[in-house]
């Protein structure tokens, strides 16, 4: 039995219509008034008259559109300066954040001008050359910042003098062990460029709560199905006990509140636990799949994390976390195997799906003989014959993919397999 759905008609002459679409009350009323004063003409009216009516309504709405744009810009200014203020007083803040705020407070600059002021100040402070922005309106702010930073464009030896001063400043302070490390919240997002790493040297750190870990059937289970079977290591940050191994999580997970996060941050035992969980592992690759309060706790105890070749962190939305996790999982390899590294470049599917890795190319050739989909691996325009894997097995330059949904994954896997193989005639 179907159920009728009542959908309210779109009435542009009503302020309620625009209120429901996020407009402020005064803006909503102004838009509705423009529609009431200049409504659409009937479809039977001449096209020229209907176009003229539309232009009249656009003119009538121009003041409110300008007001909306001004309000949006004001919100952007407040939001950007607010973020910079909070960052300036946090461990993530730097001299450039302070310069942005100084340009605003000292000279009354808006956000764009304050950023250019900070660019000029930092260029002079770091010993860089004077490089004025392309927009003429932003050059005075840049020039003033450059002068405040100690720069003098009229001095022939200005750049050399400032470079020496900057070198002296960088050599003077002795940073503590914690200050010399980048925090996990500053780590880059995963990519396919780093070389594949054996699973016994890879570590993933995630939270036990579904909000932090996207559900145990998400991040943790996907890790267990891949790297967990080949010696990968997982560390769980729990609200109840802090850092534990992946085998030590309780069936019922608690939410990590800000108050509980503060308790874990204040506990030196958590850093010791993290060191103990990582002891005995020759870590080359770490992925942090934490967000919010979980990430704040790990930042506080990041001194316990080893400095290794690849350190990355997933980002923001569940879809992004899923994509980043897949990139990271695909870089893992079993002990004794070898895979090619680098960024795989994909062509448009409309021109025939093609993927390239170095001098190797994977081509989708269409339906395979009998069933499946045929993919060929080529080198220099010819089939890639003569490649052998680490076990001595000769690799075939063609493969059949059963499902079209798996086509990209299998093409990428084959490219990396050939990229890590050895040419028989090169032995």
Coordinates of C-alpha atoms in Angstrom, one line a residue:
X1 CA 0.0 0.0 0.0
X2 CA 1.5 3.3 -1.1
X3 CA 1.4 6.3 1.1
X4 CA 0.9 9.8 -0.4
X5 CA 3.5 12.3 0.5
X6 CA 2.5 15.9 0.9
X7 CA 5.2 18.3 -0.4
X8 CA 4.6 21.9 0.3
X9 CA 4.7 24.0 -2.9
X10 CA 7.6 26.3 -3.5
X11 CA 6.3 29.8 -2.9
X12 CA 9.0 32.4 -3.6
X13 CA 6.7 35.2 -2.5
X14 CA 6.6 33.9 1.1
X15 CA 9.3 34.8 3.5
X16 CA 8.8 31.4 5.2
X17 CA 10.1 29.7 2.0
X18 CA 13.5 31.6 2.3
X19 CA 13.6 31.2 6.1
X20 CA 13.4 27.4 5.6
X21 CA 16.4 27.7 3.2
X22 CA 18.7 29.3 5.8
X23 CA 18.2 33.0 5.1
X24 CA 18.1 35.6 7.9
X25 CA 14.6 37.0 8.6
X26 CA 15.4 40.4 7.1
X27 CA 17.0 38.9 4.0
X28 CA 14.1 36.4 3.6
X29 CA 11.5 39.2 3.7
X30 CA 13.5 41.3 1.2
X31 CA 13.7 38.4 -1.3
X32 CA 10.0 37.6 -0.9
X33 CA 9.1 41.2 -1.5
X34 CA 11.1 41.3 -4.7
X35 CA 9.2 38.3 -5.9
X36 CA 5.9 39.9 -4.9
X37 CA 6.7 43.1 -6.7
X38 CA 8.1 41.4 -9.8
X39 CA 6.4 38.0 -10.1
X40 CA 6.9 35.7 -13.1
X41 CA 4.7 36.4 -16.1
X42 CA 2.5 33.7 -17.5
X43 CA 4.3 31.3 -19.9
X44 CA 2.0 32.6 -22.7
X45 CA 3.6 36.1 -22.4
X46 CA 6.2 37.1 -25.0
X47 CA 9.7 35.9 -24.2
X48 CA 11.1 39.5 -24.3
X49 CA 8.6 40.5 -21.6
X50 CA 9.4 37.6 -19.4
X51 CA 13.2 38.3 -19.7
X52 CA 12.6 41.9 -18.9
X53 CA 10.6 40.9 -15.8
X54 CA 13.5 38.7 -14.6
X55 CA 16.0 41.5 -15.1
X56 CA 13.7 43.8 -13.0
X57 CA 13.6 41.3 -10.2
X58 CA 17.4 40.8 -10.3
X59 CA 17.8 44.6 -10.0
X60 CA 15.4 44.7 -7.0
X61 CA 17.2 41.8 -5.3
X62 CA 20.7 43.3 -5.8
X63 CA 20.8 45.1 -2.5
X64 CA 19.8 42.0 -0.5
X65 CA 22.3 39.9 -2.4
X66 CA 25.0 42.4 -1.6
X67 CA 23.9 42.3 2.0
X68 CA 24.1 38.5 2.1
X69 CA 27.6 38.6 0.5
X70 CA 28.7 41.1 3.1
X71 CA 27.3 39.0 6.0
X72 CA 29.0 35.9 4.6
X73 CA 32.3 37.7 4.3
X74 CA 32.0 39.0 7.9
X75 CA 31.4 35.5 9.1
X76 CA 34.4 34.3 7.3
X77 CA 36.6 37.0 8.8
X78 CA 35.4 36.2 12.4
X79 CA 35.8 32.4 11.8
X80 CA 39.3 32.7 10.4
X81 CA 40.6 35.1 13.0
X82 CA 38.9 33.0 15.7
X83 CA 40.7 29.9 14.5
X84 CA 44.0 31.7 14.4
X85 CA 43.5 33.0 17.9
X86 CA 42.9 29.6 19.3
X87 CA 45.8 28.1 17.3
X88 CA 48.2 30.9 18.5
X89 CA 47.7 29.9 22.1
X90 CA 47.9 26.2 21.4
X91 CA 51.0 24.0 20.9
X92 CA 50.3 24.1 17.2
X93 CA 50.7 27.9 17.0
X94 CA 53.7 29.5 15.3
X95 CA 55.2 32.9 14.5
X96 CA 53.1 33.3 11.4
X97 CA 49.8 33.0 13.4
X98 CA 51.1 35.7 15.7
X99 CA 52.0 37.9 12.8
X100 CA 48.4 37.6 11.3
X101 CA 46.9 38.7 14.6
X102 CA 49.5 41.5 14.9
X103 CA 48.5 42.8 11.5
X104 CA 44.9 42.9 12.5
X105 CA 45.4 44.5 15.9
X106 CA 48.1 47.0 14.9
X107 CA 46.9 48.1 11.5
X108 CA 43.3 47.1 11.4
X109 CA 43.8 44.7 8.5
X110 CA 41.0 42.4 7.3
X111 CA 41.8 38.7 6.9
X112 CA 43.3 38.8 3.4
X113 CA 45.5 41.8 4.2
X114 CA 46.6 40.3 7.6
X115 CA 47.7 37.1 5.8
X116 CA 49.7 39.2 3.3
X117 CA 51.2 41.1 6.2
X118 CA 52.2 37.8 7.8
X119 CA 53.6 36.6 4.5
X120 CA 55.8 39.7 4.3
X121 CA 56.9 39.6 7.9
X122 CA 57.8 35.9 7.8
X123 CA 59.7 36.3 4.5
X124 CA 61.9 39.0 6.1
X125 CA 62.2 37.1 9.4
X126 CA 63.2 33.8 7.6
X127 CA 65.8 35.5 5.3
X128 CA 63.8 35.1 2.1
X129 CA 63.7 37.5 -0.8
X130 CA 61.0 40.2 -1.1
X131 CA 58.2 38.7 -3.3
X132 CA 55.2 41.0 -3.5
X133 CA 51.8 39.5 -4.2
X134 CA 50.3 39.7 -7.7
X135 CA 47.3 41.7 -6.5
X136 CA 48.1 45.4 -6.2
X137 CA 45.6 45.9 -3.3
X138 CA 47.6 43.4 -1.1
X139 CA 51.1 44.8 -1.8
X140 CA 51.0 47.6 0.8
X141 CA 50.2 45.1 3.6
X142 CA 53.0 42.7 2.4
X143 CA 55.5 45.6 2.2
X144 CA 54.7 46.7 5.7
X145 CA 55.0 43.2 7.1
X146 CA 58.3 42.8 5.3
X147 CA 59.6 46.1 6.8
X148 CA 58.4 45.1 10.3
X149 CA 60.2 41.8 9.9
X150 CA 63.5 43.5 9.4
X151 CA 63.6 43.7 5.6
X152 CA 64.9 46.7 3.6
X153 CA 64.4 46.5 -0.1
X154 CA 66.8 49.5 -0.6
X155 CA 69.7 47.7 1.0
X156 CA 71.9 45.8 -1.4
X157 CA 73.0 43.3 1.2
X158 CA 69.6 43.0 2.9
X159 CA 68.9 39.4 1.9
X160 CA 72.4 38.2 3.0
X161 CA 72.1 40.0 6.4
X162 CA 68.7 38.5 7.1
X163 CA 69.7 35.0 6.1
X164 CA 72.6 35.1 8.6
X165 CA 70.3 36.4 11.3
X166 CA 67.8 33.6 10.5
X167 CA 70.5 31.0 10.6
X168 CA 71.6 32.2 14.0
X169 CA 68.1 32.1 15.4
X170 CA 67.5 28.5 14.2
X171 CA 70.8 27.3 15.7
X172 CA 70.3 29.0 19.1
X173 CA 67.4 27.2 20.7
X174 CA 67.7 23.6 22.0
X175 CA 64.3 21.9 21.6
X176 CA 63.1 19.3 24.1
X177 CA 62.4 15.8 22.9
X178 CA 58.6 16.5 22.8
X179 CA 58.9 19.9 21.1
X180 CA 61.1 18.4 18.3
X181 CA 58.4 16.0 17.2
X182 CA 55.4 16.7 15.1
X183 CA 52.1 15.8 16.8
X184 CA 49.9 13.1 15.3
X185 CA 47.2 15.7 14.6
X186 CA 49.7 17.3 12.2
X187 CA 50.6 14.1 10.3
X188 CA 49.6 14.0 6.6
X189 CA 46.8 11.9 5.3
X190 CA 47.6 8.5 3.8
X191 CA 48.6 8.3 0.1
X192 CA 49.8 5.6 -2.3
X193 CA 53.2 7.2 -2.8
X194 CA 55.3 5.6 0.1
X195 CA 56.8 2.3 -0.6
X196 CA 54.9 -0.8 0.6
X197 CA 56.0 -2.0 4.1
X198 CA 56.0 -5.6 5.6
X199 CA 53.0 -6.0 7.9
X200 CA 55.1 -6.9 11.0
X201 CA 56.5 -3.4 10.9
X202 CA 53.2 -1.6 10.6
X203 CA 51.1 -0.2 13.5
X204 CA 47.5 1.2 13.5
X205 CA 46.2 3.2 16.5
X206 CA 42.4 3.6 16.8
X207 CA 39.7 4.2 19.4
X208 CA 37.3 1.7 20.9
X209 CA 34.2 3.9 20.6
X210 CA 32.1 3.6 17.3
X211 CA 32.3 7.4 16.8
X212 CA 36.1 7.3 17.0
X213 CA 36.7 3.9 15.2
X214 CA 33.7 4.0 12.8
X215 CA 32.6 0.8 14.4
X216 CA 34.5 -2.3 15.2
X217 CA 33.2 -3.8 12.0
X218 CA 34.8 -0.9 10.2
X219 CA 38.4 0.0 10.8
X220 CA 39.5 -2.8 13.2
X221 CA 37.8 -5.6 11.4
X222 CA 39.2 -4.5 8.0
X223 CA 42.6 -4.4 9.6
X224 CA 42.2 -7.9 11.1
X225 CA 41.1 -9.3 7.7
X226 CA 44.2 -7.9 6.0
X227 CA 47.3 -6.9 8.0
X228 CA 46.2 -8.6 11.2
X229 CA 46.6 -12.0 9.6
X230 CA 50.2 -11.2 8.4
X231 CA 51.7 -9.8 11.6
X232 CA 50.4 -6.2 11.7
X233 CA 49.9 -4.5 15.1
X234 CA 46.9 -2.6 16.4
X235 CA 46.7 -0.4 19.5
X236 CA 43.3 0.6 20.9
X237 CA 42.8 3.8 22.9
X238 CA 39.9 3.0 25.4
X239 CA 38.0 5.4 27.6
X240 CA 38.2 3.0 30.5
X241 CA 41.9 2.0 30.5
X242 CA 43.7 4.1 28.0
X243 CA 46.0 2.4 25.6
X244 CA 45.6 -1.4 25.3
X245 CA 46.4 -4.0 22.6
X246 CA 43.7 -5.0 20.1
X247 CA 43.0 -8.2 22.0
X248 CA 42.4 -6.3 25.3
X249 CA 39.3 -4.3 24.4
X250 CA 36.1 -4.9 26.4
X251 CA 32.8 -5.9 24.6
X252 CA 31.1 -2.7 25.7
X253 CA 32.9 0.5 24.7
X254 CA 32.5 3.7 26.6
X255 CA 32.4 7.2 25.1
X256 CA 35.6 9.2 25.8
X257 CA 34.4 12.5 27.3
X258 CA 36.5 15.6 27.6
X259 CA 36.8 15.1 31.4
X260 CA 38.0 11.6 31.0
X261 CA 40.4 12.7 28.2
X262 CA 41.9 15.2 30.6
X263 CA 42.4 12.4 33.2
X264 CA 44.2 10.2 30.6
X265 CA 46.3 13.2 29.5
X266 CA 47.4 13.9 33.1
X267 CA 48.4 10.2 33.7
X268 CA 52.0 9.5 32.9
X269 CA 51.1 5.8 33.0
X270 CA 49.5 6.1 29.6
X271 CA 52.8 7.1 27.9
X272 CA 54.5 4.1 29.6
X273 CA 51.7 1.8 28.4
X274 CA 52.1 3.1 24.8
X275 CA 55.9 2.5 25.0
X276 CA 55.4 -1.0 26.3
X277 CA 52.9 -1.8 23.5
X278 CA 55.4 -0.6 20.9
X279 CA 58.5 -2.2 22.4
X280 CA 60.0 -5.0 20.4
X281 CA 58.4 -3.7 17.1
X282 CA 60.7 -2.4 14.4
X283 CA 58.1 0.2 13.4
X284 CA 58.3 1.7 9.9
X285 CA 54.7 2.7 9.3
X286 CA 52.1 4.2 11.7
X287 CA 48.5 5.0 10.9
X288 CA 46.4 7.0 13.4
X289 CA 42.7 6.6 13.0
X290 CA 41.6 8.8 15.8
X291 CA 39.5 12.0 16.0
X292 CA 38.3 14.5 18.6
X293 CA 39.2 13.7 22.2
X294 CA 40.9 10.5 21.2
X295 CA 43.4 12.4 19.0
X296 CA 43.9 15.0 21.8
X297 CA 45.0 12.2 24.2
X298 CA 47.4 10.7 21.7
X299 CA 48.9 14.2 21.0
X300 CA 49.6 14.6 24.7
X301 CA 51.5 11.3 24.8
X302 CA 53.0 11.4 21.3
X303 CA 56.6 11.5 22.9
X304 CA 56.1 7.7 23.3
X305 CA 55.7 7.2 19.6
X306 CA 58.7 6.1 17.6
X307 CA 60.1 8.3 14.8
X308 CA 59.7 6.2 11.7
X309 CA 59.6 6.4 7.9
X310 CA 55.8 6.9 7.4
X311 CA 53.5 8.5 9.9
X312 CA 50.0 9.4 8.7
X313 CA 46.5 10.2 10.1
X314 CA 43.0 9.6 8.7
X315 CA 40.8 12.7 8.2
X316 CA 37.3 13.9 9.0
X317 CA 34.3 12.1 7.5
X318 CA 33.6 8.3 7.5
X319 CA 34.0 8.3 3.7
X320 CA 37.4 9.9 3.9
X321 CA 38.5 7.6 6.7
X322 CA 37.4 4.6 4.5
X323 CA 39.3 5.9 1.5
X324 CA 42.4 6.7 3.6
X325 CA 42.3 3.3 5.3
X326 CA 42.1 1.5 2.0
X327 CA 45.2 3.4 0.7
X328 CA 47.1 2.4 3.9
X329 CA 46.0 -1.2 3.9
X330 CA 47.0 -1.6 0.2
X331 CA 50.5 -0.6 1.1
X332 CA 51.1 -3.5 3.4
X333 CA 52.9 -6.6 2.1
X334 CA 53.5 -10.0 3.4
X335 CA 57.0 -10.9 4.6
X336 CA 59.0 -12.3 1.7
X337 CA 56.9 -10.6 -1.0
X338 CA 57.8 -7.4 -3.0
X339 CA 55.5 -4.7 -4.4
X340 CA 56.2 -1.6 -6.5
X341 CA 55.8 1.8 -4.9
X342 CA 54.6 5.2 -6.3
X343 CA 51.4 7.0 -7.3
X344 CA 49.2 5.1 -9.8
X345 CA 47.9 7.5 -12.5
X346 CA 44.5 6.6 -13.9
X347 CA 43.0 7.7 -17.2
X348 CA 39.4 8.6 -17.8
X349 CA 37.1 5.5 -18.0
X350 CA 35.4 6.9 -21.2
X351 CA 38.7 6.6 -23.1
X352 CA 39.3 3.0 -21.9
X353 CA 40.4 2.5 -18.3
X354 CA 44.2 2.7 -18.1
X355 CA 46.6 2.9 -15.1
X356 CA 50.3 3.7 -15.1
X357 CA 53.0 3.1 -12.6
X358 CA 56.5 4.2 -13.8
X359 CA 57.1 2.5 -17.2
X360 CA 54.4 -0.1 -16.6
X361 CA 50.8 0.3 -17.9
X362 CA 47.6 -1.7 -17.2
X363 CA 45.0 -1.6 -19.9
X364 CA 41.4 -2.8 -19.6
X365 CA 40.8 -4.7 -22.8
X366 CA 37.1 -5.4 -22.4
X367 CA 35.2 -8.7 -21.8
X368 CA 37.5 -11.7 -21.4
X369 CA 37.2 -15.0 -23.4
X370 CA 34.3 -16.9 -21.9
X371 CA 33.7 -14.8 -18.8
X372 CA 35.2 -12.0 -16.7
X373 CA 37.2 -9.0 -17.9
X374 CA 40.6 -9.0 -19.6
X375 CA 43.4 -6.7 -18.4
X376 CA 46.9 -6.6 -19.9
X377 CA 50.1 -5.3 -18.4
X378 CA 52.5 -3.6 -20.8
X379 CA 56.0 -2.1 -20.8
X380 CA 57.0 0.3 -23.5
X381 CA 53.8 -0.5 -25.5
X382 CA 54.5 -4.3 -25.6
X383 CA 53.2 -7.1 -23.2
X384 CA 55.3 -7.2 -20.1
X385 CA 56.9 -10.7 -20.6
X386 CA 59.7 -12.0 -18.5
X387 CA 58.9 -10.7 -15.0
X388 CA 59.4 -13.0 -12.1
X389 CA 58.3 -12.5 -8.4
X390 CA 60.6 -13.0 -5.4
X391 CA 59.6 -16.7 -5.3
X392 CA 60.8 -17.2 -8.9
X393 CA 57.3 -17.5 -10.4
X394 CA 56.9 -16.1 -13.9
X395 CA 54.2 -13.4 -14.0
X396 CA 51.7 -13.5 -16.9
X397 CA 51.1 -10.1 -18.6
X398 CA 47.4 -10.7 -18.8
X399 CA 44.8 -11.5 -16.1
X400 CA 41.1 -12.1 -15.9
X401 CA 39.1 -10.1 -13.4
X402 CA 35.8 -11.8 -12.4
X403 CA 33.9 -8.7 -11.3
X404 CA 34.0 -5.3 -12.9
X405 CA 33.6 -3.7 -9.4
X406 CA 37.1 -5.2 -8.6
X407 CA 38.7 -3.9 -11.8
X408 CA 40.6 -0.9 -10.4
X409 CA 41.8 -2.9 -7.3
X410 CA 43.0 -5.8 -9.4
X411 CA 44.7 -3.5 -12.0
X412 CA 46.5 -1.6 -9.1
X413 CA 47.5 -4.9 -7.5
X414 CA 48.9 -6.2 -10.8
X415 CA 50.8 -3.0 -11.4
X416 CA 52.5 -3.1 -8.0
X417 CA 53.2 -6.8 -8.4
X418 CA 55.0 -6.2 -11.7
X419 CA 56.6 -3.0 -10.3
X420 CA 58.2 -5.1 -7.5
X421 CA 59.2 -8.0 -9.7
X422 CA 62.5 -8.6 -11.6
X423 CA 62.9 -8.8 -15.4
X424 CA 64.2 -12.3 -16.3
X425 CA 66.6 -10.9 -18.9
X426 CA 68.0 -8.5 -16.3
X427 CA 69.4 -11.3 -14.1

